PDB file of C-alpha atoms in Angstrom:
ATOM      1  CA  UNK A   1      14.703   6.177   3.536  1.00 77.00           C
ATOM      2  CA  UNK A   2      12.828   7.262  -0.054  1.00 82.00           C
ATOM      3  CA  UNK A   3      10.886  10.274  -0.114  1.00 88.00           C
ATOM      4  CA  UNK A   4       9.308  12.211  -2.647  1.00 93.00           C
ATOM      5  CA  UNK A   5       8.129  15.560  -3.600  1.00 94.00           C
ATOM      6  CA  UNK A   6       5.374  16.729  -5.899  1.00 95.00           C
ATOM      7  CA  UNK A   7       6.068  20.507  -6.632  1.00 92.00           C
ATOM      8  CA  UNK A   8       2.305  22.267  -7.131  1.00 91.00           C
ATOM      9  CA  UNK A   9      -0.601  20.422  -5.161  1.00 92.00           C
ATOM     10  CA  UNK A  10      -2.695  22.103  -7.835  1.00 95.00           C
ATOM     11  CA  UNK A  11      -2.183  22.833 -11.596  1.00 97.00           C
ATOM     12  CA  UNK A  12      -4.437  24.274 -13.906  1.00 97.00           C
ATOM     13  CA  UNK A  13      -3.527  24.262 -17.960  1.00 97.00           C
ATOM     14  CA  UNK A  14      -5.972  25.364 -20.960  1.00 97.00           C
ATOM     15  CA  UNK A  15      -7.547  22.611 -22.898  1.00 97.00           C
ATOM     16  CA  UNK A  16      -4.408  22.067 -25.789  1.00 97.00           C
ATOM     17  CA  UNK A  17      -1.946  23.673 -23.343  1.00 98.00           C
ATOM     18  CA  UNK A  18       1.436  21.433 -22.320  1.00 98.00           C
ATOM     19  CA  UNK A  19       1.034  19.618 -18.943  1.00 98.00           C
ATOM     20  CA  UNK A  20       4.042  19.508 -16.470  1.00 98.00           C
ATOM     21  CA  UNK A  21       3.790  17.815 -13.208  1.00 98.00           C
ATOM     22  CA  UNK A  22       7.103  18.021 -11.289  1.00 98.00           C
ATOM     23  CA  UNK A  23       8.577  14.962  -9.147  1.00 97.00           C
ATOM     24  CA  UNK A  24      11.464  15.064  -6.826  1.00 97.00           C
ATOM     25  CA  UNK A  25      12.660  12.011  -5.112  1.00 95.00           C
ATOM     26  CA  UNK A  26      14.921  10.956  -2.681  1.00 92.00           C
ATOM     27  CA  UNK A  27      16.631   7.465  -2.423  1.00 85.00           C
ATOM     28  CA  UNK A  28      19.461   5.840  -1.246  1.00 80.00           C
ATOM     29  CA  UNK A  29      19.237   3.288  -3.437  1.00 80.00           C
ATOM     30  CA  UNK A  30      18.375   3.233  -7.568  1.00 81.00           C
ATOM     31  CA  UNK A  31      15.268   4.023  -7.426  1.00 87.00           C
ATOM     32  CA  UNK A  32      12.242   2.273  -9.344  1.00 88.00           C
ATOM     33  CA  UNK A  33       9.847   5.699 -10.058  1.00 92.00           C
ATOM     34  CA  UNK A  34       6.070   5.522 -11.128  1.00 93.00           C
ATOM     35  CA  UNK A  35       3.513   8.137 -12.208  1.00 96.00           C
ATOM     36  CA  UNK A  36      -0.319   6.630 -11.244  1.00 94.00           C
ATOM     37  CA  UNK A  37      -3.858   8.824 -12.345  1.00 95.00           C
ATOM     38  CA  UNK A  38      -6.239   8.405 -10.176  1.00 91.00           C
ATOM     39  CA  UNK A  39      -9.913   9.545 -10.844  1.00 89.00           C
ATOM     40  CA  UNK A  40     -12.348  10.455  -8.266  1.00 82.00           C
ATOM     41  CA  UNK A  41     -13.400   7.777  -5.711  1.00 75.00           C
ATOM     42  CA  UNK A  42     -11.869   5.645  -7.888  1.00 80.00           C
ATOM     43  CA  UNK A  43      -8.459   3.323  -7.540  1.00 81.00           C
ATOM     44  CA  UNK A  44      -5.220   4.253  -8.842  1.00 88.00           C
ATOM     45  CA  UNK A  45      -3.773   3.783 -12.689  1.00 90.00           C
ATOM     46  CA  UNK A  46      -0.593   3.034 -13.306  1.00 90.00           C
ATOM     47  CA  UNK A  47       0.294   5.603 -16.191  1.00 94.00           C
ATOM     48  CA  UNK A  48       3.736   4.339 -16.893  1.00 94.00           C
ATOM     49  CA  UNK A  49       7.036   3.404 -14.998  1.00 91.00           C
ATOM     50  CA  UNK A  50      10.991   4.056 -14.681  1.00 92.00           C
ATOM     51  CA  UNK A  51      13.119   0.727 -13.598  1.00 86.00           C
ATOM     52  CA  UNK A  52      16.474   0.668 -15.781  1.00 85.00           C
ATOM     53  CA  UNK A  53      17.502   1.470 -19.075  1.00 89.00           C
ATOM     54  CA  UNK A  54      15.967   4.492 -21.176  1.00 91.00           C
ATOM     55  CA  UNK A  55      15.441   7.650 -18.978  1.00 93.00           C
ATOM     56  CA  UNK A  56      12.471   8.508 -21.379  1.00 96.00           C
ATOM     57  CA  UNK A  57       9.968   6.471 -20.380  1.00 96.00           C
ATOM     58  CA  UNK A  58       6.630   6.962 -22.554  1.00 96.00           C
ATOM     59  CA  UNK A  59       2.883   5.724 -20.676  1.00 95.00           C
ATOM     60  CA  UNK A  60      -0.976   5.637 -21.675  1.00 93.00           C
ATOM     61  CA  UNK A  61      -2.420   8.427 -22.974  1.00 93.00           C
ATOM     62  CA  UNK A  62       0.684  10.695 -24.266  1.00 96.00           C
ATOM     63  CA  UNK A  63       2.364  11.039 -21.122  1.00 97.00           C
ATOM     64  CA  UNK A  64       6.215  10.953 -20.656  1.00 97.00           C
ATOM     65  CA  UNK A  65       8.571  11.343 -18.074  1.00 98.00           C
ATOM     66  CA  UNK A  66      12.305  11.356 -17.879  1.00 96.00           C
ATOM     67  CA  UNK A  67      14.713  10.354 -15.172  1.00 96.00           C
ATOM     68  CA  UNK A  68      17.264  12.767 -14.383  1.00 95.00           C
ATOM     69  CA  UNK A  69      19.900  11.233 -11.719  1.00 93.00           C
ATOM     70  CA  UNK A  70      21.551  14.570 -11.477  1.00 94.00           C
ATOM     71  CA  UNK A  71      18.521  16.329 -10.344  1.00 95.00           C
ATOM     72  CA  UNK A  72      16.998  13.620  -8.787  1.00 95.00           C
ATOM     73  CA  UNK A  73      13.790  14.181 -10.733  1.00 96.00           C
ATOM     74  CA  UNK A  74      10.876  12.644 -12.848  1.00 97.00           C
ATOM     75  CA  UNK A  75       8.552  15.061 -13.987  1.00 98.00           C
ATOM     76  CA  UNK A  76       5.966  13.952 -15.777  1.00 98.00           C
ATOM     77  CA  UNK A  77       4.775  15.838 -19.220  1.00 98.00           C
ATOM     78  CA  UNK A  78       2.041  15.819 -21.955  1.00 98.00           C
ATOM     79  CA  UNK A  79       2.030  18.009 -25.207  1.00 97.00           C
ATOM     80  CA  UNK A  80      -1.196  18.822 -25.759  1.00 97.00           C
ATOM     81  CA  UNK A  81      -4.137  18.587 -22.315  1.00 97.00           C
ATOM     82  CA  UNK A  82      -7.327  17.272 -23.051  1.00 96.00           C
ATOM     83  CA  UNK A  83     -10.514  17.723 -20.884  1.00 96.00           C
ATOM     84  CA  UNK A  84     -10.068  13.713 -19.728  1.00 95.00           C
ATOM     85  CA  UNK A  85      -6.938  14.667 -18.009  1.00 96.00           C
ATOM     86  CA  UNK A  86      -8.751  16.008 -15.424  1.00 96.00           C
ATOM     87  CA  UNK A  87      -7.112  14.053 -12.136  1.00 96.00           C
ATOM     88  CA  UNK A  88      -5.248  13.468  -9.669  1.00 94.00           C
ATOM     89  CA  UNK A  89      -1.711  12.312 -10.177  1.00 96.00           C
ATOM     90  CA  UNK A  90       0.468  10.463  -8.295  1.00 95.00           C
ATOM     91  CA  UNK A  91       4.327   9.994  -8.555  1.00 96.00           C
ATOM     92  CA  UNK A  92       5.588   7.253  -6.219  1.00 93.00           C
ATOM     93  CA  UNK A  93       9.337   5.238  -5.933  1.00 91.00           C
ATOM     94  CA  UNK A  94      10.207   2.061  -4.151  1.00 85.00           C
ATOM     95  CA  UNK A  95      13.351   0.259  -4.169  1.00 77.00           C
ATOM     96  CA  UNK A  96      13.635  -1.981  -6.721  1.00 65.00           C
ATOM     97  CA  UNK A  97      13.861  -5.713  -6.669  1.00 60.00           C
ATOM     98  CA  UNK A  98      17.208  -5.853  -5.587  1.00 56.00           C
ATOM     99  CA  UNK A  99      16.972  -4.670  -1.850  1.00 54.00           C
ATOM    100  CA  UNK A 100      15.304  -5.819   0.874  1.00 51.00           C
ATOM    101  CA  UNK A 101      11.909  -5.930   1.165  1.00 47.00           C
ATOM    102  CA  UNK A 102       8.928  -5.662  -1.035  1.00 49.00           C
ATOM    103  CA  UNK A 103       9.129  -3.285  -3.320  1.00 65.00           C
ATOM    104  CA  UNK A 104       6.836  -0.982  -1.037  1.00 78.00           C
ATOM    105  CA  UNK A 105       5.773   2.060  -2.880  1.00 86.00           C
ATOM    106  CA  UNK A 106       6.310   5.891  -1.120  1.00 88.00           C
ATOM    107  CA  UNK A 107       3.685   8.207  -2.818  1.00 91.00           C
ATOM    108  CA  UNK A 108       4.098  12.172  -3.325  1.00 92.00           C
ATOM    109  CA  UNK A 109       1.342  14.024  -1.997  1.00 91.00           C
ATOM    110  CA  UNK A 110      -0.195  14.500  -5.275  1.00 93.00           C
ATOM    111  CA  UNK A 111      -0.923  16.986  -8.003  1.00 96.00           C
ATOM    112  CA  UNK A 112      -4.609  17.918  -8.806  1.00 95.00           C
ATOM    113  CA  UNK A 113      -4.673  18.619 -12.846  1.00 97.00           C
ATOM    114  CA  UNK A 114      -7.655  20.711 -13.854  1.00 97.00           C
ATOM    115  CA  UNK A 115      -8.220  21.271 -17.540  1.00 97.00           C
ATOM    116  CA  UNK A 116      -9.795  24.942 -18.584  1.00 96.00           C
ATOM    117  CA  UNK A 117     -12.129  24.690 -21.776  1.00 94.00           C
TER     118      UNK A 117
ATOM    119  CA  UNK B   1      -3.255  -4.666 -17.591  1.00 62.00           C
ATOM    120  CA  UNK B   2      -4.363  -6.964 -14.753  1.00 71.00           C
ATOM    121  CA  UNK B   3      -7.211  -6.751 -13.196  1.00 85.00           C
ATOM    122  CA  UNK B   4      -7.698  -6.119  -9.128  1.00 91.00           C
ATOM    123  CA  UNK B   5     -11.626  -6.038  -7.768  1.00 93.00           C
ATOM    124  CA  UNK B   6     -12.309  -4.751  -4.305  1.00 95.00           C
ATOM    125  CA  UNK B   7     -15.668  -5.706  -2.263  1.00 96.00           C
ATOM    126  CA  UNK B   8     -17.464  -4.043  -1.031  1.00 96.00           C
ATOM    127  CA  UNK B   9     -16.895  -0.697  -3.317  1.00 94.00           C
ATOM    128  CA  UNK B  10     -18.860   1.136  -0.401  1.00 96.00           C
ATOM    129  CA  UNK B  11     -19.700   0.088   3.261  1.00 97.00           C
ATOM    130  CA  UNK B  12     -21.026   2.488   6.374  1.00 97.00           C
ATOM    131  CA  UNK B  13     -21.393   0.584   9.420  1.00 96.00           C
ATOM    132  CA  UNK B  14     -22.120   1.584  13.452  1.00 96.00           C
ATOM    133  CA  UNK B  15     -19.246   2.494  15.323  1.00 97.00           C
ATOM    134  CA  UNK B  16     -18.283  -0.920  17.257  1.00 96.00           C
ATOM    135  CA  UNK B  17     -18.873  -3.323  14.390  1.00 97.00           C
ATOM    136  CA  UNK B  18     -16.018  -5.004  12.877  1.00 97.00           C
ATOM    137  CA  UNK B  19     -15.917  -4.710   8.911  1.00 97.00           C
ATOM    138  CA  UNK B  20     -13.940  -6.983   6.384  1.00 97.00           C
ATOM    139  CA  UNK B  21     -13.054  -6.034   3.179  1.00 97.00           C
ATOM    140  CA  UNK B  22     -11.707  -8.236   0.420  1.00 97.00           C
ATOM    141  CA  UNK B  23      -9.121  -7.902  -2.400  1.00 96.00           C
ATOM    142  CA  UNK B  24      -8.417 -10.100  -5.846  1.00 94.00           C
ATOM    143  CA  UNK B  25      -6.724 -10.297  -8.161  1.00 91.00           C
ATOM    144  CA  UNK B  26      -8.344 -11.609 -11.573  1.00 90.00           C
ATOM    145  CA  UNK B  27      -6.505 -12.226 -13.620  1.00 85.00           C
ATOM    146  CA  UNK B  28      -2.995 -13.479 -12.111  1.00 85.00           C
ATOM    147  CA  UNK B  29      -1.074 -14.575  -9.003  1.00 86.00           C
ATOM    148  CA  UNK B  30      -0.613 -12.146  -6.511  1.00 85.00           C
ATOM    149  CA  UNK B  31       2.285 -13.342  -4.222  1.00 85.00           C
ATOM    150  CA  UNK B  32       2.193 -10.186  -2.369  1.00 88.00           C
ATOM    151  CA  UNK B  33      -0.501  -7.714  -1.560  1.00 91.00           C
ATOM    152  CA  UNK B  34      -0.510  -3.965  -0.099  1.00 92.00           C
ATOM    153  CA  UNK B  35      -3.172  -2.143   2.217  1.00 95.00           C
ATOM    154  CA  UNK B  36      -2.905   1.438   1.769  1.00 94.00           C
ATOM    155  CA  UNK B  37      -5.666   4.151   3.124  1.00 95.00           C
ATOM    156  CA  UNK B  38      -5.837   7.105   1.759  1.00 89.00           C
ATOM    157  CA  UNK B  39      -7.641  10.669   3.325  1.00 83.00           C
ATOM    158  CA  UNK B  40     -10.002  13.189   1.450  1.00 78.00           C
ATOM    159  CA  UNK B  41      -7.643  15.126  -0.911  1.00 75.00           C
ATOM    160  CA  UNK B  42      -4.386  13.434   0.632  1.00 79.00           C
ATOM    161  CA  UNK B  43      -1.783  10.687  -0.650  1.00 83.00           C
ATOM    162  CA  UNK B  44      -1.879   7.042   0.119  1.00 87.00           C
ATOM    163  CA  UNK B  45      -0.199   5.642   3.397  1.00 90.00           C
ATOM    164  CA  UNK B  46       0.726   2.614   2.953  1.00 91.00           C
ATOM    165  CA  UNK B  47      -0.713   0.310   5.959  1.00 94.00           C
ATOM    166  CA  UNK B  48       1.021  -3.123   5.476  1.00 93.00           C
ATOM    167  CA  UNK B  49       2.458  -6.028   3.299  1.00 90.00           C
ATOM    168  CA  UNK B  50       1.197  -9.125   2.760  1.00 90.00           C
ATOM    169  CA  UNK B  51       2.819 -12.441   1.248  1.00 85.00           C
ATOM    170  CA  UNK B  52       0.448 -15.457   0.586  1.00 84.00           C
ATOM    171  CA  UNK B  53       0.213 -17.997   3.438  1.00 82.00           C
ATOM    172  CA  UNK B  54       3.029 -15.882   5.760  1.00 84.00           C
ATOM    173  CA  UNK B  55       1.909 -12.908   8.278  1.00 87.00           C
ATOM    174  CA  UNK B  56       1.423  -9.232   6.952  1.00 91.00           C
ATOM    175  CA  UNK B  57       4.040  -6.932   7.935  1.00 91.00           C
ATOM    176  CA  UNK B  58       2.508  -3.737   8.818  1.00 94.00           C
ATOM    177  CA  UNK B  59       3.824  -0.095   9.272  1.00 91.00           C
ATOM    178  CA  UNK B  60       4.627   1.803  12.118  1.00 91.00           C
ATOM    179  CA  UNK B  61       1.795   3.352  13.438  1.00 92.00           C
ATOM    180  CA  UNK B  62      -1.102   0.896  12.079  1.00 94.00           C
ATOM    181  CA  UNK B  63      -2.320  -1.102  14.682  1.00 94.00           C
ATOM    182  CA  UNK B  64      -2.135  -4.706  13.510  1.00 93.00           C
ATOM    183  CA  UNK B  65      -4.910  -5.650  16.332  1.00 94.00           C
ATOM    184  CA  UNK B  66      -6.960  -3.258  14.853  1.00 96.00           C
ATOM    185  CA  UNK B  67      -6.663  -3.761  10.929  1.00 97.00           C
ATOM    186  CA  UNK B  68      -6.567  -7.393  10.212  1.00 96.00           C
ATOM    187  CA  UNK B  69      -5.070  -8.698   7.577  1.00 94.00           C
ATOM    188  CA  UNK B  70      -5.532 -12.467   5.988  1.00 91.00           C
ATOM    189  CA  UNK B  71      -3.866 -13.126   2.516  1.00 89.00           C
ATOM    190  CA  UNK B  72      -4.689 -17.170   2.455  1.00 82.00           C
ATOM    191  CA  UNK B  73      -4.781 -17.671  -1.195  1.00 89.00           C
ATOM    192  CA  UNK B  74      -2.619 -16.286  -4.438  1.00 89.00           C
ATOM    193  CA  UNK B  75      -5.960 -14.623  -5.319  1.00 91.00           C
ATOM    194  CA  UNK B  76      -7.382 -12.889  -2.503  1.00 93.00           C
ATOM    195  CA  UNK B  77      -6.628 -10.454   0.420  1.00 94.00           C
ATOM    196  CA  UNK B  78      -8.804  -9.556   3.251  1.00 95.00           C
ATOM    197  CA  UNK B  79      -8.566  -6.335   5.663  1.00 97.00           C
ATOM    198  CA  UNK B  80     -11.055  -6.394   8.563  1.00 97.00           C
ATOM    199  CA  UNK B  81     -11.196  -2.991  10.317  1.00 97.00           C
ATOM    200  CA  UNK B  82     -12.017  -4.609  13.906  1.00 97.00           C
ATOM    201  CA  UNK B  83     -14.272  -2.453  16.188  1.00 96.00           C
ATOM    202  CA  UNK B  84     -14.406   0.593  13.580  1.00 96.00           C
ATOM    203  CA  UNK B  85     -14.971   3.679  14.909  1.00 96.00           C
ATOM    204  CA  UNK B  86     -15.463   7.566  13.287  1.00 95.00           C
ATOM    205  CA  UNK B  87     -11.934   8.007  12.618  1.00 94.00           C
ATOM    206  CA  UNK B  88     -11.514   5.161  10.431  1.00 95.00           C
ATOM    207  CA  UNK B  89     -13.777   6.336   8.454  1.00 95.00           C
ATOM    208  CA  UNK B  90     -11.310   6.286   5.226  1.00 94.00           C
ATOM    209  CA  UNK B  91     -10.985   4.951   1.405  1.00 93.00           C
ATOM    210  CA  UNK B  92      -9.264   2.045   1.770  1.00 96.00           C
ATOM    211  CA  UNK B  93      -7.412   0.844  -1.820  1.00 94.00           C
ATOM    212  CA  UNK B  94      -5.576  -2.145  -1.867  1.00 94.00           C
ATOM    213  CA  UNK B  95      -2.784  -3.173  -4.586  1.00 92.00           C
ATOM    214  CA  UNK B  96      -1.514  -6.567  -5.578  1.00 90.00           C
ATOM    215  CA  UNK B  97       1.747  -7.850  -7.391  1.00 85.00           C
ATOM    216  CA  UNK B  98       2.999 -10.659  -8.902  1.00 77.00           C
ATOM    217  CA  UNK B  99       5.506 -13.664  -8.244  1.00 72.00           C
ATOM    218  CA  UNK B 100       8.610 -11.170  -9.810  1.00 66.00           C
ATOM    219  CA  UNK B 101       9.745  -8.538  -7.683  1.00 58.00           C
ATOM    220  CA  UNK B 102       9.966  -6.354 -10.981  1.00 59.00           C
ATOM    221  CA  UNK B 103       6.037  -6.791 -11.131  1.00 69.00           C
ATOM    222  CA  UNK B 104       3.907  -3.802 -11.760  1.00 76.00           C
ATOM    223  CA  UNK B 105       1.797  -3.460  -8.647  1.00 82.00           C
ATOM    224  CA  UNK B 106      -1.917  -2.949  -9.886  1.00 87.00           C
ATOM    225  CA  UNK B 107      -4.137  -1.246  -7.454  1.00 90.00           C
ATOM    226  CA  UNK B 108      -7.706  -2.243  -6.934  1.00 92.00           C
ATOM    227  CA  UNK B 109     -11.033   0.835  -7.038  1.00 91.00           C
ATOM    228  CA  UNK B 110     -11.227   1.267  -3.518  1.00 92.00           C
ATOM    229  CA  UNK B 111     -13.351   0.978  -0.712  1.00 95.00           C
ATOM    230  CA  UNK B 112     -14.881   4.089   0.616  1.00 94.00           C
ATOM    231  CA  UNK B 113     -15.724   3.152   4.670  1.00 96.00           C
ATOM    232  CA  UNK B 114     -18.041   5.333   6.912  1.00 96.00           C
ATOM    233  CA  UNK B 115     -18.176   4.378  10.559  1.00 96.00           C
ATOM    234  CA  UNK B 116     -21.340   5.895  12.236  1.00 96.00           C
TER     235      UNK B 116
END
C-alpha cells in the first residue's frame, strides 16, 4: 500500500523568504510523485510531477522538487515566496503505469502556505 | 494544460433529494475518470474509478448505491449523490486522464454540495 506524509499542516514564510514543504512517501513499488496547489474552493493544480529520469523535477511558478530514493522523500521548494503563493499544497503518489490498476492517486494531508508581507 | 469543467460549481438541496453532478473534459479524451471528496481543511479521498463504457470501481467504504457513478462517453462523467442527506454535505472534485496510463490526471474546480 502507498502512503504519504506531509511534515507541517501549516507553514508560514516572509514575502521573499525560501519555501520548503516536506513530502514523505511510502511505496512498494517506484513510485510516480506529484505536488498539486490548490486555491480556496477551488480544484486542484497540478504544479509539476516525478515519473522517471531526472530527480530534479522543475513545475509552474519556480517550484522544484527532488526525489530522494534513499530517504524516500520529495519535498517541494521555492527560492524566493511571493504573496500568490498563498495555498494549499498537495503532494500525492500513485503507482505508475506499470502495475495494476489505474494509476489512483494517494494524497498527503496537505500543507497550508501563508505568505507574511 | 487540459481543461476539466464541473457543473454545477455550487448546489444545496433538501435532505432526501437525489443530486447529479457532471464532469468533462474539454479539451481531450478522458478514458478514465476519478471521484474524490474532499472535507473543510482536509485531503482528498478518493471515492472511485471510472473507465468509459465499463462500471466504476469504487473504494472501500463509499457506498456505490449511494454515489452513482455513469462515465458513458470519453467526455463526460456523472456522480449522483442519491437520497443526500447532512453528512454529505462535501466538495466534491472530480479528475480525468487520458488514453496513456502515463497521463497527467487534471482535476476539475469542484463542486461544493450542501444537503439541508
Amino acid at each position: 500500500a502507498q502512503s504519504v506524509t506531509q511534515l507541517g499542516s501549516h507553514v508560514s514564510v516572509s514575502e521573499g523568504a525560501l519555501v520548503l514543504l516536506r513530502c514523505n512517501y511510502s511505496s512498494s513499488v517506484p513510485p510516480y510523485l506529484f505536488w498539486y496547489v490548490q486555491y480556496p474552493n477551488q480544484g486542484l493544480q497540478l504544479l509539476l510531477k516525478y515519473t522517471t529520469g531526472a530527480t530534479l523535477v522543475k513545475g509552474i511558478n519556480g517550484f522544484e522538487a527532488e526525489f530522494k530514493k534513499s530517504e524516500t522523500s520529495f519535498h517541494l521548494t521555492k527560492p524566493s515566496a511571493h504573496m500568490s503563493d498563498a495555498a494549499e499544497y498537495f503532494c500525492a503518489v500513485s503507482e505508475g503505469p506499470f502495475s495494476g490498476g489505474y494509476n489512483k492517486l494517494i494524497f498527503g494531508a496537505g500543507t497550508r502556505l501563508a505568505v507574511h508581507p | 494544460g487540459a481543461v476539466v469543467s464541473q457543473h454545477p460549481s455550487r448546489v444545496i438541496c433538501k435532505s432526501g433529494t437525489s443530486v447529479k453532478i457532471e464532469c468533462r473534459s474539454l479539451d481531450f479524451q478522458a478514458t478514465t475518470m476519478f471521484w474524490y471528496r474532499q472535507f473543510p481543511k482536509q485531503s482528498l479521498m478518493l471515492m472511485a474509478t471510472s473507465n468509459e463504457g465499463s462500471k466504476a470501481t469504487y473504494e472501500q467504504g463509499v457506498e456505490k448505491d449511494k454515489f452513482l457513478i455513469n462515465h458513458a462517453s470519453l467526455t463526460l462523467s456523472t456522480l449522483t449523490v442519491t437520497s443526500a442527506h447532512p453528512e454529505d454535505s462535501s466538495f466534491y472534485i472530480c479528475s480525468a486522464r487520458g488514453r496513456a496510463r502515463t497521463d497527467t490526471q487534471y482535476f476539475g474546480p469542484g463542486t461544493r454540495l450542501t444537503v439541508l
